[in-house]
XYZ file of N, CA, C and O in Angstrom:
540
model
N -65.701 11.293 -76.214
C -64.188 11.362 -75.538
C -63.287 10.320 -76.019
O -63.801 9.118 -75.797
N -62.215 10.645 -76.461
C -61.455 9.400 -77.144
C -60.369 9.271 -76.033
O -59.777 10.006 -75.451
N -60.145 7.890 -75.832
C -59.037 7.213 -74.613
C -58.156 6.761 -75.552
O -58.329 6.014 -76.428
N -56.669 7.359 -75.075
C -55.468 6.905 -75.979
C -55.338 5.376 -75.193
O -55.165 5.432 -74.033
N -55.303 4.502 -75.808
C -54.955 3.080 -75.396
C -53.406 2.704 -75.662
O -52.958 3.155 -76.723
N -52.636 2.011 -74.765
C -51.186 1.660 -75.125
C -51.336 0.291 -75.463
O -52.089 -0.585 -75.064
N -50.572 0.244 -76.432
C -50.603 -1.187 -76.988
C -49.976 -2.246 -76.076
O -48.860 -1.607 -75.416
N -50.430 -3.421 -75.996
C -50.118 -4.340 -75.008
C -48.317 -4.418 -75.162
O -47.862 -4.764 -73.978
N -47.602 -4.748 -76.099
C -46.441 -4.865 -76.188
C -45.630 -3.914 -75.361
O -44.595 -4.336 -74.728
N -45.951 -2.951 -75.595
C -45.287 -1.529 -74.696
C -45.537 -1.618 -73.392
O -44.278 -1.269 -72.837
N -46.544 -2.017 -73.015
C -46.849 -2.136 -71.538
C -45.894 -3.070 -70.964
O -45.695 -3.186 -69.880
N -45.918 -4.266 -71.796
C -45.371 -5.806 -71.283
C -43.790 -5.400 -70.848
O -43.131 -5.703 -70.239
N -43.259 -4.524 -72.166
C -42.001 -4.056 -71.951
C -41.448 -3.175 -71.143
O -40.438 -3.417 -70.137
N -42.548 -2.076 -70.563
C -41.969 -1.374 -69.517
C -42.234 -2.088 -68.096
O -41.411 -1.566 -67.326
N -43.069 -2.996 -68.218
C -43.135 -3.693 -67.044
C -41.830 -4.676 -66.644
O -41.522 -4.682 -65.603
N -41.493 -5.048 -67.691
C -40.126 -5.918 -67.811
C -39.085 -5.120 -67.338
O -38.178 -5.629 -66.826
N -39.033 -3.882 -68.052
C -37.763 -2.972 -67.695
C -37.738 -2.522 -66.214
O -36.804 -2.298 -65.818
N -39.145 -2.492 -65.726
C -39.045 -1.875 -64.289
C -38.561 -3.145 -63.285
O -38.182 -2.960 -62.452
N -39.189 -4.371 -63.661
C -38.696 -5.394 -63.086
C -37.280 -5.728 -63.039
O -36.586 -5.890 -61.738
N -36.757 -5.456 -64.081
C -35.313 -5.661 -64.421
C -34.650 -4.637 -63.427
O -33.352 -5.055 -62.815
N -35.036 -3.196 -63.552
C -34.341 -2.271 -62.562
C -34.563 -2.447 -61.335
O -33.560 -2.608 -60.861
N -35.579 -2.939 -60.781
C -35.956 -3.511 -59.447
C -34.982 -4.366 -58.979
O -34.241 -4.394 -57.720
N -34.548 -5.581 -59.777
C -33.899 -6.903 -59.373
C -32.372 -6.146 -59.377
O -32.035 -6.659 -58.397
N -32.320 -5.153 -60.348
C -30.730 -4.984 -60.381
C -30.386 -4.064 -58.897
O -29.622 -4.121 -58.263
N -31.587 -3.258 -58.573
C -31.310 -2.419 -57.596
C -31.088 -3.489 -56.240
O -30.331 -3.240 -55.372
N -32.091 -4.234 -56.192
C -32.028 -5.371 -55.114
C -30.480 -6.017 -54.849
O -29.860 -6.233 -53.964
N -30.265 -6.490 -56.552
C -28.920 -7.175 -56.255
C -27.759 -6.065 -55.705
O -26.962 -6.429 -54.934
N -27.610 -4.731 -56.202
C -27.078 -3.855 -55.545
C -27.146 -3.583 -54.030
O -25.928 -3.534 -53.238
N -28.389 -3.848 -53.526
C -28.605 -3.490 -52.048
C -27.876 -4.731 -51.445
O -27.173 -4.283 -50.197
N -27.753 -5.949 -51.645
C -27.449 -7.380 -51.156
C -25.694 -7.113 -51.393
O -25.269 -7.228 -50.149
N -25.460 -6.529 -52.172
C -24.109 -6.429 -52.287
C -23.381 -5.305 -51.403
O -22.426 -5.551 -50.814
N -24.205 -4.215 -51.380
C -23.720 -3.472 -50.447
C -23.751 -3.831 -48.825
O -23.003 -3.434 -48.478
N -24.794 -4.380 -48.542
C -24.755 -5.155 -47.100
C -23.811 -5.911 -47.120
O -22.996 -5.833 -45.963
N -23.382 -6.645 -47.897
C -22.172 -7.511 -47.704
C -20.569 -6.696 -47.718
O -20.117 -7.104 -46.757
N -20.784 -5.650 -48.523
C -19.546 -4.919 -48.332
C -19.663 -4.094 -47.046
O -18.413 -4.039 -46.467
N -20.811 -3.840 -46.367
C -20.635 -3.228 -45.244
C -20.363 -3.867 -44.236
O -19.800 -3.619 -43.331
N -20.831 -5.232 -44.332
C -20.451 -6.440 -43.140
C -18.878 -6.366 -43.167
O -18.536 -6.747 -42.168
N -18.213 -6.618 -44.289
C -16.929 -6.793 -44.274
C -15.854 -5.658 -43.875
O -15.136 -6.155 -43.359
N -16.629 -4.506 -44.006
C -15.761 -3.278 -43.825
C -16.094 -3.321 -42.106
O -15.279 -2.278 -41.604
N -16.972 -3.971 -41.730
C -17.586 -3.877 -40.328
C -17.753 -2.282 -39.808
O -17.652 -1.891 -38.792
N -18.367 -1.722 -40.799
C -19.270 -0.536 -40.650
C -20.455 -0.598 -40.065
O -21.153 -1.546 -39.971
N -21.071 0.503 -39.564
C -22.387 0.452 -39.180
C -23.395 0.535 -40.033
O -23.543 1.064 -41.349
N -24.490 -0.761 -39.868
C -25.301 -0.947 -41.058
C -26.567 0.024 -40.686
O -26.937 -0.059 -39.819
N -27.049 0.977 -41.646
C -27.803 1.743 -41.667
C -28.657 1.860 -42.912
O -27.913 1.587 -43.945
N -29.939 2.424 -42.938
C -30.675 2.612 -44.265
C -29.758 3.491 -45.060
O -29.564 3.403 -46.242
N -29.273 4.531 -44.261
C -28.783 5.451 -44.985
C -27.417 5.052 -45.866
O -26.996 5.388 -47.088
N -26.639 4.255 -44.963
C -25.183 3.705 -45.390
C -25.579 2.796 -46.758
O -24.895 2.805 -47.665
N -26.760 2.008 -46.391
C -26.989 0.955 -47.619
C -27.503 1.488 -48.880
O -27.123 1.200 -50.052
N -28.321 2.658 -48.680
C -28.842 3.423 -49.697
C -27.252 4.020 -50.510
O -27.286 4.031 -51.692
N -26.510 4.613 -49.655
C -25.373 5.023 -50.133
C -24.288 4.445 -51.071
O -24.009 4.678 -52.231
N -24.475 3.292 -50.753
C -23.220 2.161 -51.177
C -24.053 1.411 -52.401
O -23.364 1.059 -53.185
N -25.403 1.185 -52.093
C -25.980 0.660 -53.266
C -26.635 1.591 -54.443
O -26.907 1.090 -55.314
N -26.429 3.038 -54.048
C -26.570 4.010 -55.197
C -28.316 3.926 -55.433
O -28.697 3.779 -56.589
N -29.187 3.970 -54.251
C -30.696 3.806 -54.443
C -31.059 4.481 -53.524
O -30.244 5.316 -52.713
N -32.297 5.137 -53.667
C -32.908 5.985 -52.751
C -33.504 5.400 -51.568
O -33.637 4.029 -51.326
N -33.493 6.013 -50.365
C -33.805 5.454 -49.119
C -35.426 4.992 -49.249
O -35.810 3.977 -48.923
N -36.405 5.877 -50.342
C -37.406 5.604 -50.445
C -37.929 4.294 -50.803
O -38.452 3.299 -50.810
N -36.999 3.767 -51.857
C -36.522 2.450 -52.460
C -36.732 1.675 -51.206
O -37.236 0.220 -51.259
N -35.568 1.604 -50.282
C -35.116 0.664 -49.336
C -36.496 0.350 -48.681
O -36.503 -0.564 -47.999
N -37.439 1.408 -48.355
C -38.541 1.381 -47.256
C -39.420 0.948 -48.068
O -40.242 -0.085 -47.452
N -39.836 1.034 -49.426
C -40.871 0.767 -50.270
C -40.785 -0.785 -50.746
O -41.942 -1.466 -50.792
N -39.909 -1.104 -50.798
C -39.505 -2.689 -51.517
C -39.521 -3.517 -50.005
O -38.546 -3.417 -49.119
N -40.561 -4.674 -50.185
C -40.352 -5.512 -48.847
C -39.017 -6.128 -48.753
O -38.520 -6.159 -47.774
N -38.475 -6.827 -50.010
C -37.376 -7.671 -49.970
C -35.967 -6.611 -49.452
O -35.318 -7.155 -48.829
N -36.114 -5.449 -49.760
C -34.864 -4.523 -49.485
C -35.203 -4.146 -48.013
O -34.203 -4.356 -47.635
N -36.334 -3.864 -47.729
C -36.410 -3.709 -46.338
C -36.002 -4.793 -45.071
O -35.788 -4.481 -44.408
N -36.339 -6.060 -45.944
C -36.221 -7.064 -44.946
C -34.774 -7.462 -44.914
O -34.235 -7.628 -43.616
N -34.046 -7.060 -45.864
C -32.658 -7.280 -46.099
C -31.822 -6.516 -45.336
O -31.119 -6.882 -44.365
N -32.394 -5.166 -45.451
C -31.643 -4.199 -44.353
C -32.182 -4.325 -42.778
O -31.359 -4.474 -42.060
N -33.124 -4.788 -42.425
C -33.514 -4.886 -41.203
C -32.850 -6.226 -40.576
O -32.340 -6.283 -39.518
N -32.804 -7.231 -41.376
C -32.095 -8.394 -40.707
C -30.642 -8.182 -40.682
O -29.997 -8.606 -39.602
N -29.958 -7.378 -41.653
C -28.478 -6.945 -41.402
C -28.398 -6.212 -40.185
O -27.383 -6.450 -39.347
N -29.204 -5.118 -39.978
C -29.066 -4.143 -38.636
C -29.429 -5.260 -37.386
O -28.675 -4.913 -36.633
N -30.379 -6.211 -37.637
C -30.586 -6.769 -36.378
C -29.157 -7.695 -35.945
O -28.892 -8.057 -34.918
N -28.788 -8.608 -37.101
C -27.529 -9.318 -37.023
C -26.530 -8.481 -36.539
O -25.703 -8.892 -35.394
N -26.218 -7.178 -36.822
C -25.263 -6.456 -36.418
C -25.278 -5.946 -34.807
O -24.604 -5.932 -33.936
N -26.689 -5.977 -34.623
C -27.027 -5.653 -32.971
C -26.681 -6.645 -32.384
O -26.164 -6.578 -30.999
N -27.005 -8.008 -32.557
C -26.625 -9.034 -32.038
C -25.305 -9.348 -31.552
O -24.642 -9.610 -30.745
N -24.583 -9.352 -33.016
C -23.171 -9.089 -32.773
C -22.473 -8.326 -31.764
O -21.433 -8.558 -30.868
N -22.975 -7.240 -31.942
C -22.275 -6.078 -30.808
C -22.915 -6.582 -29.487
O -21.896 -6.206 -28.521
N -24.065 -6.855 -29.412
C -24.483 -7.187 -27.897
C -23.381 -8.193 -27.231
O -23.099 -8.391 -26.355
N -23.305 -9.513 -28.164
C -22.168 -10.406 -27.968
C -20.768 -9.998 -27.622
O -20.323 -10.362 -26.599
N -20.284 -9.098 -28.454
C -19.207 -8.694 -28.016
C -18.803 -7.823 -26.992
O -18.094 -7.961 -26.348
N -19.929 -6.871 -26.671
C -20.163 -6.236 -25.603
C -19.871 -7.380 -24.110
O -19.525 -6.947 -23.023
N -20.799 -8.324 -24.320
C -20.811 -9.101 -23.184
C -19.396 -9.831 -22.848
O -18.879 -10.176 -21.888
N -18.758 -10.264 -24.047
C -17.569 -11.113 -23.973
C -16.493 -9.675 -23.477
O -15.663 -10.330 -22.569
N -16.582 -8.420 -23.532
C -15.722 -7.763 -23.195
C -15.939 -7.543 -21.815
O -14.981 -7.439 -20.939
N -17.082 -7.582 -21.432
C -17.769 -7.584 -19.746
C -16.752 -8.685 -19.179
O -16.464 -8.674 -17.701
N -17.137 -9.783 -19.715
C -16.455 -10.995 -19.217
C -15.037 -11.138 -18.989
O -14.275 -11.465 -18.209
N -14.514 -10.369 -20.410
C -12.941 -10.092 -19.736
C -12.602 -9.533 -18.870
O -11.807 -9.785 -18.217
N -13.105 -8.113 -18.859
C -12.729 -7.401 -17.801
C -13.187 -7.878 -16.512
O -12.273 -7.671 -15.597
N -14.258 -8.619 -16.385
C -14.648 -9.365 -14.918
C -13.503 -10.187 -14.613
O -12.945 -10.221 -13.280
N -12.994 -10.996 -15.517
C -12.087 -11.956 -15.342
C -10.743 -11.269 -14.879
O -10.106 -11.796 -14.234
N -10.428 -10.251 -15.629
C -9.267 -9.453 -15.122
C -9.038 -9.050 -13.633
O -8.372 -9.049 -12.856
N -10.371 -8.450 -13.199
C -10.533 -7.881 -11.810
C -10.304 -9.154 -10.884
O -9.857 -9.052 -9.932
N -10.948 -10.325 -11.096
C -11.279 -11.504 -10.658
C -9.771 -11.760 -10.336
O -9.154 -12.238 -9.216
N -8.866 -12.022 -11.513
C -7.221 -12.556 -11.272
C -6.947 -11.296 -10.530
O -5.811 -11.809 -9.673
N -6.733 -9.945 -10.737
C -6.240 -9.174 -9.884
C -6.537 -9.328 -8.246
O -5.641 -9.066 -7.581
N -7.834 -9.526 -7.999
C -8.270 -9.862 -6.660
C -7.516 -11.017 -6.029
O -6.950 -11.067 -4.904
N -7.540 -11.736 -6.812
C -6.954 -13.219 -6.468
C -5.125 -12.895 -6.178
O -4.671 -13.422 -4.962
N -4.655 -12.236 -7.204
C -3.584 -12.069 -6.908
C -2.975 -11.059 -5.772
O -2.029 -11.341 -4.728
N -3.877 -10.164 -5.551
C -3.759 -9.134 -4.339
C -3.831 -10.127 -2.995
O -3.320 -10.020 -1.925
N -4.782 -10.786 -3.046
C -5.073 -11.868 -1.799
C -3.943 -12.920 -1.483
O -3.538 -13.052 -0.300
N -3.649 -13.247 -2.684
C -2.267 -14.208 -2.559
C -0.965 -13.436 -1.852
O -0.118 -13.854 -1.109
N -0.820 -11.941 -2.517
C 0.198 -11.081 -2.094
C 0.066 -10.779 -0.751
O 0.935 -10.650 0.348
N -1.287 -10.546 0.032
C -1.492 -10.148 1.159
C -1.234 -11.424 2.253
O -0.542 -11.082 3.103
N -1.600 -12.635 2.034
C -1.266 -13.940 2.467
C 0.319 -13.908 2.948
O 0.886 -14.046 3.931
N 1.146 -13.883 1.539
C 2.387 -13.843 1.531
C 3.058 -12.637 2.436
O 4.245 -12.841 3.290
N 2.647 -11.543 2.537
C 2.958 -9.993 3.223
C 2.942 -10.630 4.870
O 3.737 -10.229 5.541
N 1.467 -10.867 5.259
C 1.169 -11.507 6.756
C 2.385 -12.621 7.039
O 2.779 -12.720 8.333
N 2.648 -13.692 6.245
C 3.422 -14.786 6.805
C 4.939 -14.033 6.911
O 5.363 -14.567 7.940
N 5.402 -13.156 6.146
C 6.562 -12.610 6.242
C 6.727 -11.532 7.522
O 7.693 -11.960 8.147
N 5.664 -11.113 7.541
C 5.634 -10.186 8.874
C 5.576 -11.155 10.341
O 6.415 -11.085 10.989
N 4.844 -12.305 10.233
C 5.019 -13.310 11.290
C 6.339 -13.795 11.284
O 6.904 -13.813 12.655
N 6.823 -14.107 10.308
C 8.426 -14.578 10.350
C 9.253 -13.562 10.935
O 10.255 -13.694 11.910
N 9.384 -12.381 10.424
C 10.150 -11.285 11.107
C 9.671 -11.035 12.538
O 10.886 -10.640 13.203
N 8.524 -10.935 12.815
C 8.469 -10.804 14.159
C 8.681 -11.909 14.936
O 9.471 -11.571 16.223
N 8.760 -13.153 14.676
C 9.147 -14.085 15.477
C 10.778 -14.121 15.566
O 11.463 -14.204 16.426
N 11.329 -13.781 14.495
C 12.858 -13.610 14.615
C 13.307 -12.336 15.480
O 14.189 -12.373 15.985
N 12.391 -11.155 15.356
C 12.622 -10.223 16.206
C 12.655 -10.555 17.798
O 13.519 -10.346 18.717
N 11.629 -11.261 18.152
C 11.547 -11.694 19.265
C 12.559 -12.507 19.789
O 13.129 -12.417 21.180
N 13.204 -13.513 19.017
C 14.334 -14.404 19.178
C 15.492 -13.563 19.780
O 16.323 -13.623 20.405
N 15.702 -12.651 18.599
C 16.871 -11.525 18.578
C 16.666 -10.819 20.168
O 17.549 -10.686 20.647
N 15.773 -10.460 20.566
C 15.543 -9.612 21.389
C 15.607 -10.447 22.839
O 16.164 -10.230 23.872
N 15.420 -11.926 22.784
C 15.542 -12.606 23.783
C 17.216 -12.792 24.075
O 17.403 -12.876 25.136
N 17.672 -12.998 22.799
C 19.439 -12.823 23.166
C 19.774 -11.680 23.611
O 20.963 -11.806 24.439
N 19.368 -10.556 23.148
C 19.712 -9.446 23.872
C 19.776 -9.393 25.278
O 20.477 -8.954 26.428
N 18.365 -9.891 25.705
C 18.153 -9.771 27.112
C 18.984 -10.639 28.107
O 19.365 -10.368 29.192
N 19.336 -11.849 27.304
C 20.418 -12.916 27.578
C 21.587 -12.127 27.887
O 22.403 -12.600 29.351
N 22.004 -11.196 27.068
C 23.546 -10.945 26.847
C 23.540 -9.945 27.993
O 24.543 -9.628 28.717
N 22.625 -9.115 28.337
C 22.464 -7.870 29.340
C 22.387 -8.757 30.717
O 23.065 -8.073 31.919
N 21.666 -9.568 31.107
C 21.713 -10.714 32.155
C 23.330 -10.894 32.738
O 23.321 -10.777 33.699
N 24.112 -11.372 31.829
C 25.312 -11.860 32.016
C 25.859 -10.611 32.756
O 26.719 -10.467 33.484
N 25.625 -9.258 32.129
C 26.557 -8.310 32.463
C 26.198 -7.603 34.263
O 27.209 -6.829 34.711
N 25.321 -7.905 34.047
C 24.733 -6.874 35.522
C 25.049 -7.926 37.000
O 25.479 -8.922 36.799
C-alpha cells in the first residue's frame, strides 16, 4: 500500500495560512465587539458573528473569541444592572421629594386653616358684640 506523503514546506505553509486566517478573524471579532459597544447595541454571539463576518461556530470553538464575547456580554450585563439601580435610585429620590413637598404643603394648609378659623372666631365674636348692643 502506497501512502502519499505531503512535503514539509506545504504543511508548514498551510498551518501558517490557517494561523493567519484565525488571527485576522480574532482581530475582526475584537473590532466588532468594540463597534457594538460604541453603538451601545446588545452584545450577543450572533451580533458579533454578523459584525465580524465569522461563523458562530468559530466564536464557540475558538477559546480566545469565546472569552472575548463572554467578557463583553458580562460587562454589558453589569453596566445594565448598574444603570437600572441608578434609575431606581432616581425614581426613589423623586418620590421622596414629592412626599416631602406634599408634607410641607399639608403643614402649610393646616396652618392656613388654623389662621382662618381663628379669624372667623374673632369676626363671629364681633358680630355677637354688635347684636348685643341692639337688643
